[in-house]
JSON list of C-alpha atoms and ligand atoms in Angstrom, two decimals:
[
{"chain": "A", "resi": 809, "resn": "UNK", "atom": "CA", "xyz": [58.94, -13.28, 21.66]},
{"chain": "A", "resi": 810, "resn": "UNK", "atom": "CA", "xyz": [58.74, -10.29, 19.27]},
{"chain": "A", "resi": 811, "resn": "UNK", "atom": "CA", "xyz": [62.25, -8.92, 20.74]},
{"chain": "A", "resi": 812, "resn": "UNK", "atom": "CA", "xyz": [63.07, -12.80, 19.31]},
{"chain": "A", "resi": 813, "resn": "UNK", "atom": "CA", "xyz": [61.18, -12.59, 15.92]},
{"chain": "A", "resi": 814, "resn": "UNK", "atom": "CA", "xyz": [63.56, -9.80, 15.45]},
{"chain": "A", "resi": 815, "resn": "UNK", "atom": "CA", "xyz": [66.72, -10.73, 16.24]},
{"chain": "A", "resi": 816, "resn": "UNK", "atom": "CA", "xyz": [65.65, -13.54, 14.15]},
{"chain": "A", "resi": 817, "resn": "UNK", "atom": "CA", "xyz": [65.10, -11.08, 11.00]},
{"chain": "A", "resi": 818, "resn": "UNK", "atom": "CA", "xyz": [68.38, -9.73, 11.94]},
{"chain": "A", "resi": 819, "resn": "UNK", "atom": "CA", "xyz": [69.41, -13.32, 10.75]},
{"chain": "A", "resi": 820, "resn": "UNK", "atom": "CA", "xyz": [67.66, -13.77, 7.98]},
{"chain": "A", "resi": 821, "resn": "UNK", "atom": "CA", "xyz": [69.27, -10.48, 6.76]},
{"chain": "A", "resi": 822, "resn": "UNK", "atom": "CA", "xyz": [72.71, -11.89, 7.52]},
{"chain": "A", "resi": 823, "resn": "UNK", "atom": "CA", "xyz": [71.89, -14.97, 5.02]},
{"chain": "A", "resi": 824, "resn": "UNK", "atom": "CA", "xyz": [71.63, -17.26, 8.18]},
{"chain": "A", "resi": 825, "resn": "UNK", "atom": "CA", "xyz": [68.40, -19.53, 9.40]},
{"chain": "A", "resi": 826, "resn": "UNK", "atom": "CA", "xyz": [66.51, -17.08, 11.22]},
{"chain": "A", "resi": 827, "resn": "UNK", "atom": "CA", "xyz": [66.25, -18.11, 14.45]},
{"chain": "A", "resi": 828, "resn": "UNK", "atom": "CA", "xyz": [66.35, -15.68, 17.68]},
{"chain": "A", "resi": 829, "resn": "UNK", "atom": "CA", "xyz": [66.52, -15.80, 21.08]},
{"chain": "A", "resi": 830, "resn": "UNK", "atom": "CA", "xyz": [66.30, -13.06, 24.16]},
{"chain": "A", "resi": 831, "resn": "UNK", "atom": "CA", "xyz": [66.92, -13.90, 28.06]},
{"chain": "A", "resi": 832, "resn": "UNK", "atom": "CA", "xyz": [64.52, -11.94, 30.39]},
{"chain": "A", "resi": 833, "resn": "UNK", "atom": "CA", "xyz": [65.59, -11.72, 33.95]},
{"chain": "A", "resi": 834, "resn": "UNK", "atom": "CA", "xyz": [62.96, -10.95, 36.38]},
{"chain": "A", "resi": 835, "resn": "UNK", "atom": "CA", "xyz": [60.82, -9.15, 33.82]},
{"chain": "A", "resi": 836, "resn": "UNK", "atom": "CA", "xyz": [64.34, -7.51, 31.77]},
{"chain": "A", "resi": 837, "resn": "UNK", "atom": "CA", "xyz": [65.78, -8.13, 28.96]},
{"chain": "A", "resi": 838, "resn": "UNK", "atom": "CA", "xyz": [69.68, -9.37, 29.56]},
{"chain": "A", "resi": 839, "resn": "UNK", "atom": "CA", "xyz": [70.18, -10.14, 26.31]},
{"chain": "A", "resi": 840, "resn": "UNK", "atom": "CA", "xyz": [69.79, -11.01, 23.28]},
{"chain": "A", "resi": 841, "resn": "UNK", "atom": "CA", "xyz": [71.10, -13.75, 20.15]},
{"chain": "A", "resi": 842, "resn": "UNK", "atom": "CA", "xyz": [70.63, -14.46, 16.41]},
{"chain": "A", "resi": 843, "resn": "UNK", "atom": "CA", "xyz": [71.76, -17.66, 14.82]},
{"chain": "A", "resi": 844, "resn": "UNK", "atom": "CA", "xyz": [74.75, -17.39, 13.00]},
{"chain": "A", "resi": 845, "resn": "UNK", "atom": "CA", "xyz": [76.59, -20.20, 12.24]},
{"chain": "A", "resi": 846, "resn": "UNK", "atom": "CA", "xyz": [77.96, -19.56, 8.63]},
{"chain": "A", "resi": 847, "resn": "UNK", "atom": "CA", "xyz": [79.36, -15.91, 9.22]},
{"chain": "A", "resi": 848, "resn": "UNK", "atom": "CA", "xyz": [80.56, -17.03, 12.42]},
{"chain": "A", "resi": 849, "resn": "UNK", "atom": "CA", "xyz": [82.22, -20.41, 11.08]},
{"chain": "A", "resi": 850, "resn": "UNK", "atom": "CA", "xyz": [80.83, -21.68, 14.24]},
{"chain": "A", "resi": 851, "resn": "UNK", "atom": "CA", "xyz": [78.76, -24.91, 14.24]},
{"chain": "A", "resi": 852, "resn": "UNK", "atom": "CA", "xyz": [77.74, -23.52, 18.56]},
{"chain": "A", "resi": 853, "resn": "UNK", "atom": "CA", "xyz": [76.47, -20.15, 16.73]},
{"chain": "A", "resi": 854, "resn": "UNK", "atom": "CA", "xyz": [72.92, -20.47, 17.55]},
{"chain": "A", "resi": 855, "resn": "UNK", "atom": "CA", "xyz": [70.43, -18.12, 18.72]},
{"chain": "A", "resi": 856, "resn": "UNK", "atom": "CA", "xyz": [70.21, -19.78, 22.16]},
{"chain": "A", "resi": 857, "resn": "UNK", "atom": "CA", "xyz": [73.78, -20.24, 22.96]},
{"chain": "A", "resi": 858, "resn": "UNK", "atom": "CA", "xyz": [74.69, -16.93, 21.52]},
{"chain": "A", "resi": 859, "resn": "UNK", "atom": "CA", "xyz": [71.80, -15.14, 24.03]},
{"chain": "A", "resi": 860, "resn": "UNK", "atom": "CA", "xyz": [72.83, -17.39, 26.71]},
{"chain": "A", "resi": 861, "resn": "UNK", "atom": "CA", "xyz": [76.83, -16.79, 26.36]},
{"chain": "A", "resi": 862, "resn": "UNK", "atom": "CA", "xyz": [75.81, -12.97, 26.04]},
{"chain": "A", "resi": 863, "resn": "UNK", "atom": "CA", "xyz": [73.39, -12.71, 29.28]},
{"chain": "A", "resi": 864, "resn": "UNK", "atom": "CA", "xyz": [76.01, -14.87, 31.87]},
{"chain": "A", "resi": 865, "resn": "UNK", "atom": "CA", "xyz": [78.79, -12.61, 30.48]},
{"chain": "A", "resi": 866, "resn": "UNK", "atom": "CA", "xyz": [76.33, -9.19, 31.44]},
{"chain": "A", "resi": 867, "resn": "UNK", "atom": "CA", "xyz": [75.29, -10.66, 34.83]},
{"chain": "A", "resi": 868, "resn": "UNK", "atom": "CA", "xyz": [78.57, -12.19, 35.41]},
{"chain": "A", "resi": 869, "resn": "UNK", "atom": "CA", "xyz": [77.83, -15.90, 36.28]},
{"chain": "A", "resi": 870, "resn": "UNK", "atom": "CA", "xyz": [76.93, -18.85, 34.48]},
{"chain": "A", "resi": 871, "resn": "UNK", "atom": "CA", "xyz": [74.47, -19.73, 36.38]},
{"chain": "A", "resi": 872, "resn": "UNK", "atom": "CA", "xyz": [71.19, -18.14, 35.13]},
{"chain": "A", "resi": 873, "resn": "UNK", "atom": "CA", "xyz": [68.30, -19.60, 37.59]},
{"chain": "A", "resi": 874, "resn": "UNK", "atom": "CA", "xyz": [66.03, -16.44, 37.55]},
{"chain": "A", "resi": 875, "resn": "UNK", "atom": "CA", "xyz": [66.74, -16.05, 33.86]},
{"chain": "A", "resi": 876, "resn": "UNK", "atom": "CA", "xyz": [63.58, -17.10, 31.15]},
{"chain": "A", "resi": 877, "resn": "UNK", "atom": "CA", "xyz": [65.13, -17.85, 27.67]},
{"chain": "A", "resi": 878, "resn": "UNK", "atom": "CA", "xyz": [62.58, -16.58, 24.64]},
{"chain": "A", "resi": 879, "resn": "UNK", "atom": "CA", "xyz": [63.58, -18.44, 21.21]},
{"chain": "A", "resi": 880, "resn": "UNK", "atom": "CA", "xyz": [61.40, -18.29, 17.95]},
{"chain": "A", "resi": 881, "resn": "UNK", "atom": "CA", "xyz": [62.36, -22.21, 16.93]},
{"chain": "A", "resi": 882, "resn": "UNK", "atom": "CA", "xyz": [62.73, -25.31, 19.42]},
{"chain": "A", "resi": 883, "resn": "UNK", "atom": "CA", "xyz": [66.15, -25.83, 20.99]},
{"chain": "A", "resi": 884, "resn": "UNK", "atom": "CA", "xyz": [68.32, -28.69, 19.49]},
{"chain": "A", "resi": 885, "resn": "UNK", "atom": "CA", "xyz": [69.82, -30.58, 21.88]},
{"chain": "A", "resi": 886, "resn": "UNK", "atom": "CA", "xyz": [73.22, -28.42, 21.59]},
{"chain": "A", "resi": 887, "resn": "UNK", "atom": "CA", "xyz": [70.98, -25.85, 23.02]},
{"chain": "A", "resi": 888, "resn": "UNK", "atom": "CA", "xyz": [68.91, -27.94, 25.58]},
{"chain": "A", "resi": 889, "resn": "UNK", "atom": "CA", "xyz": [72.58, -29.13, 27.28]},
{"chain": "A", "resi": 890, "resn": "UNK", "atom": "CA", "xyz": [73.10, -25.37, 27.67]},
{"chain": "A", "resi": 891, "resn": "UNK", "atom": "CA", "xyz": [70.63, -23.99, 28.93]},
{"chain": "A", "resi": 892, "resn": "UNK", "atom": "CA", "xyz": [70.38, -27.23, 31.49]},
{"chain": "A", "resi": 893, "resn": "UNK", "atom": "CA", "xyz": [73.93, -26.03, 32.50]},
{"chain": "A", "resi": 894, "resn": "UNK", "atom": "CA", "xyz": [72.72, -22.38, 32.49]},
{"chain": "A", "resi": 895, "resn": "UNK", "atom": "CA", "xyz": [69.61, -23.90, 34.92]},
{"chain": "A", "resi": 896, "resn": "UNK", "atom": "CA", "xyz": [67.92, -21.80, 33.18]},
{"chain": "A", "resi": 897, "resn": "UNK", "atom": "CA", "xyz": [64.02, -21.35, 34.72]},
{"chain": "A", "resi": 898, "resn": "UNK", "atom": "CA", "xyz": [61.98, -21.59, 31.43]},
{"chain": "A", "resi": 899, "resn": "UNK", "atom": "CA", "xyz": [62.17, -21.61, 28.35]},
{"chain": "A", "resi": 900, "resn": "UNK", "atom": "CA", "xyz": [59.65, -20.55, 25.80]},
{"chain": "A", "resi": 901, "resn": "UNK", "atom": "CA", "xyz": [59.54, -21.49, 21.81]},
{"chain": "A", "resi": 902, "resn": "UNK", "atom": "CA", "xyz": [57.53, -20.51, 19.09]},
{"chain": "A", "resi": 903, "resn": "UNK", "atom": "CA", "xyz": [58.02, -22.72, 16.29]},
{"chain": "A", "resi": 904, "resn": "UNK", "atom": "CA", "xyz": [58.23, -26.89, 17.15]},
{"chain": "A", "resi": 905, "resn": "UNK", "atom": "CA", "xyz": [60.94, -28.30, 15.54]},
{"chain": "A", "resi": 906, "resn": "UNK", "atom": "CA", "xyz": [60.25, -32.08, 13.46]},
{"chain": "A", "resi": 907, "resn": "UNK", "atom": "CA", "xyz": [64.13, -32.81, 12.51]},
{"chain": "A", "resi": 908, "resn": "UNK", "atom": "CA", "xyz": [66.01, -31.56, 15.53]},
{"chain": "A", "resi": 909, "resn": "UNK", "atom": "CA", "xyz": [63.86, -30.50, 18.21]},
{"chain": "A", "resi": 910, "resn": "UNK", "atom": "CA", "xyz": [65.24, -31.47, 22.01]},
{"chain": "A", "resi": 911, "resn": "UNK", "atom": "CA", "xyz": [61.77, -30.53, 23.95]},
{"chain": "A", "resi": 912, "resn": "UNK", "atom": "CA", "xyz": [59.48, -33.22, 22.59]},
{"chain": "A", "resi": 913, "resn": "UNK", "atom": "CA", "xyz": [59.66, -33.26, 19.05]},
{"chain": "A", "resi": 914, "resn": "UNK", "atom": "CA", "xyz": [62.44, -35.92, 18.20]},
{"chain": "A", "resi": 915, "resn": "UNK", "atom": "CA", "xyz": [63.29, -36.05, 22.06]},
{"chain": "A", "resi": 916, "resn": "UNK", "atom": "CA", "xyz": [62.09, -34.28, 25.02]},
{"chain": "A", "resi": 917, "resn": "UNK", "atom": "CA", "xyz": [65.45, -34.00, 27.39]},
{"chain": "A", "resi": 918, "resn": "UNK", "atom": "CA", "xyz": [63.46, -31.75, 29.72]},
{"chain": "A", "resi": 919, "resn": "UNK", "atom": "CA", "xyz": [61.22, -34.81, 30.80]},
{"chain": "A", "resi": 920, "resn": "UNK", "atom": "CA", "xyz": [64.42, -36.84, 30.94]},
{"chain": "A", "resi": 921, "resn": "UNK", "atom": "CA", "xyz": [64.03, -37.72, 35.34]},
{"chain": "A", "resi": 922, "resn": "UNK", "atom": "CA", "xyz": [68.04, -38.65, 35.16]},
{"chain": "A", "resi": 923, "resn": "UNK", "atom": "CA", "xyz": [69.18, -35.47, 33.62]},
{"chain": "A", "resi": 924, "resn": "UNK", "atom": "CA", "xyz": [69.09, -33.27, 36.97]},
{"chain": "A", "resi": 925, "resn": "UNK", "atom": "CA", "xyz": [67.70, -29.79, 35.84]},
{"chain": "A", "resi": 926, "resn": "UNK", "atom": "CA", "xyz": [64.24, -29.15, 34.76]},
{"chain": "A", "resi": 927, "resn": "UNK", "atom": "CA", "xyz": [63.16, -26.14, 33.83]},
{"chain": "A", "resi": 928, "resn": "UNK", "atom": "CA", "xyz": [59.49, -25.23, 32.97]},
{"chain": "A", "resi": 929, "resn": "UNK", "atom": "CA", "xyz": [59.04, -25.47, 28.72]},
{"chain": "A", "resi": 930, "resn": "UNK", "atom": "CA", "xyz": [56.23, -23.78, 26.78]},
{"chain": "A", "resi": 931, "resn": "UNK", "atom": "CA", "xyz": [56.00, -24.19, 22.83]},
{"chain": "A", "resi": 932, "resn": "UNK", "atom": "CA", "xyz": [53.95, -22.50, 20.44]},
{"chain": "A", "resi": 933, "resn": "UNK", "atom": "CA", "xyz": [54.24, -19.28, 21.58]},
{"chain": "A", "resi": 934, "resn": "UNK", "atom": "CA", "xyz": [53.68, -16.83, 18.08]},
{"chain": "A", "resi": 935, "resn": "UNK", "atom": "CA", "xyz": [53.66, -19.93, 16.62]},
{"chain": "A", "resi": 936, "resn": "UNK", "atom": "CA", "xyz": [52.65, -18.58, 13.13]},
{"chain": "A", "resi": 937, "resn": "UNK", "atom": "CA", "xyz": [55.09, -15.66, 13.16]},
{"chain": "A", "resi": 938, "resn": "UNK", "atom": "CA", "xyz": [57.94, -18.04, 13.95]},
{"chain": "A", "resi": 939, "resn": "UNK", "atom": "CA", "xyz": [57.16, -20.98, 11.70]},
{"chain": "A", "resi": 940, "resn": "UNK", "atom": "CA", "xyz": [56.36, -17.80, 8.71]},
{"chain": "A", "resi": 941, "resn": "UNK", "atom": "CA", "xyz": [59.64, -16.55, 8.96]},
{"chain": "A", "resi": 942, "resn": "UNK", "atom": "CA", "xyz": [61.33, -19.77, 8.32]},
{"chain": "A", "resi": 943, "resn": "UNK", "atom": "CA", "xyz": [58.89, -20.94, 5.89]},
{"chain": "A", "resi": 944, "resn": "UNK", "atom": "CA", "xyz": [59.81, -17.36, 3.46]},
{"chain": "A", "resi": 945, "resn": "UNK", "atom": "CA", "xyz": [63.59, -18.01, 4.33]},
{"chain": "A", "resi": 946, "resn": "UNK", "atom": "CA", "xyz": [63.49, -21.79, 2.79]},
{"chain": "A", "resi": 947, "resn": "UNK", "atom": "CA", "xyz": [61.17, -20.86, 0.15]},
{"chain": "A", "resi": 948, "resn": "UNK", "atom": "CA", "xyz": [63.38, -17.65, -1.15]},
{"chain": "A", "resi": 949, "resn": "UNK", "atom": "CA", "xyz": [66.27, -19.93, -1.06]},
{"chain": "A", "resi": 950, "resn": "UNK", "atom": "CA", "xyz": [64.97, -22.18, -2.93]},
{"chain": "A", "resi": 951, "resn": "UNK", "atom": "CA", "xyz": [63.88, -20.02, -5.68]},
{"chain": "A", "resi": 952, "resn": "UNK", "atom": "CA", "xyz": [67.04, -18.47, -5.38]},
{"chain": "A", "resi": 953, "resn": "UNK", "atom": "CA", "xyz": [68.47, -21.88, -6.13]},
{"chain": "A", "resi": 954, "resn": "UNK", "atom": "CA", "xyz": [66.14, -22.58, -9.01]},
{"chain": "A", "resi": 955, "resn": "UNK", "atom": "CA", "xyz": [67.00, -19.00, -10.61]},
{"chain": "A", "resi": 956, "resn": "UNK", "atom": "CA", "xyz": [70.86, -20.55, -10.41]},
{"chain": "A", "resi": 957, "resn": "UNK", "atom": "CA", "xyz": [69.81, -23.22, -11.81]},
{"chain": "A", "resi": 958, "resn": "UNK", "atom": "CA", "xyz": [68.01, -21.61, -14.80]},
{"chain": "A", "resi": 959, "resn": "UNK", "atom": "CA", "xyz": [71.23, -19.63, -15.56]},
{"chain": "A", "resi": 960, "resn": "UNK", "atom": "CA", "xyz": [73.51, -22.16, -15.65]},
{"chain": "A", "resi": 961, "resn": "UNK", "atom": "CA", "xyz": [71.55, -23.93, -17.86]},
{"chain": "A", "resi": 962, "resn": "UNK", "atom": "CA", "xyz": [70.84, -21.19, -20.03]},
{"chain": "A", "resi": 963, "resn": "UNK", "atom": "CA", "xyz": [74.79, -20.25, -20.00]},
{"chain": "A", "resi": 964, "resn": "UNK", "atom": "CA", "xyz": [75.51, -23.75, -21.25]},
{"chain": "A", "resi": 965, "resn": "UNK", "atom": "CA", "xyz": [72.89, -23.87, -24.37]},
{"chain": "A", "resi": 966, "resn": "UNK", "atom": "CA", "xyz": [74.56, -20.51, -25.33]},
{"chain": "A", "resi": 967, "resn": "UNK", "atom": "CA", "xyz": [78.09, -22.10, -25.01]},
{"chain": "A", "resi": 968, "resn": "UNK", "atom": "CA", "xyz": [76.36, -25.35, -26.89]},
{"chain": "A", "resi": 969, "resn": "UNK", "atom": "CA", "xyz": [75.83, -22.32, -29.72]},
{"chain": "A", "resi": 970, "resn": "UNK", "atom": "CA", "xyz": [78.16, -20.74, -30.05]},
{"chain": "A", "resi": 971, "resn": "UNK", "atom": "CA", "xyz": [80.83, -23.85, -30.27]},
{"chain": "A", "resi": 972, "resn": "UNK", "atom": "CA", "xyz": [78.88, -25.06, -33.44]},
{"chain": "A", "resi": 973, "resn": "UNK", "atom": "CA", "xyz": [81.26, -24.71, -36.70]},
{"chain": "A", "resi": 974, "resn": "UNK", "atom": "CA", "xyz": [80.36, -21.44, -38.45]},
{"chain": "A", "resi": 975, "resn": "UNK", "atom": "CA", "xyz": [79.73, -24.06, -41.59]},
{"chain": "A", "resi": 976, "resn": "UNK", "atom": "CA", "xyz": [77.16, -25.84, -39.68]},
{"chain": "A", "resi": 977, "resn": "UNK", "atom": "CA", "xyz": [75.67, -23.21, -38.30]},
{"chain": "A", "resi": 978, "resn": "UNK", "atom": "CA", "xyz": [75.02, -21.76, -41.90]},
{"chain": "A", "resi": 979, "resn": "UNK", "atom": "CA", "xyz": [73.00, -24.92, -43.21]},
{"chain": "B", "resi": 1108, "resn": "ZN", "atom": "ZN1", "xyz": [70.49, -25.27, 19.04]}
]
């Protein structure tokens, strides 16, 4: 999970949701993803499928049933129809998920009896870590967004100013 809270930085640094994932097969890392939708103008861009496209292409077969998949936030359900496909052995999260979580927090596909793959799900693993690094992303983008704001106001009092007649402006 800290090979994923760093390929989730590696995000973060990239300007996209940090989210990141590794796949460990039989105790190795295969690979590893980052979520990056925006710079990839790719709404399938994240973390998961990006680890899980990278590992089948370095062991050569979709199929991934020894494989354990690491990821720092919750798999959507994008992610949980993947790594289904994959049959993928377990998957472990860190952070839960309220809006789009596919593992039990909005649904739980992986206790869904007439989907045919199960594989073994653990959440809340570095929990804080993971849920931290999302909470400074969101929180530095929204001051960033404030700090706009601020300018653009400030921009257009000064343009207010300076469009007042020169005989006004003298009384
Ligand atoms: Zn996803």
């Amino acid at each position: 999970m800290a090979l994923a809270l760093a390929q989730a930085r590696a995000a973060m640094q990239q300007g996209e949701v940090p989210v990141g994932a590794v796949v460990v097969c039989n105790g190795q890392v295969v690979a590893l993803g980052h979520n990056c939708p925006v710079g990839g103008h790719d709404p399938s861009a994240h973390a998961e499928m990006q680890a899980l496209r990278a590992a089948a292409q370095a062991l050569g077969n979709y199929r991934l049933p020894e494989c354990e998949l690491f990821v720092t936030l919750e798999p959507c359900v994008m992610c949980a129809g993947a790594i289904m496909h994959a049959r993928i052995k377990r998957v472990v999260y860190g952070a839960a998920d309220p809006k789009t979580g596919a593992c039990g927090s909005v649904v739980d596909l992986f206790a869904e009896p007439r989907l045919n793959h199960h594989a073994e799900v653990v959440g809340g693993v570095m929990r804080d870590e993971c849920v931290g690094i999302l909470q400074s992303f969101f929180s530095e983008r929204r001051a960033a967004a404030r700090a706009r704001r601020l300018a653009q106001a400030s921009a257009a009092d000064a343009a207010d100013e300076s469009s007042v007649p020169p005989s006004e402006a003298s009384n």
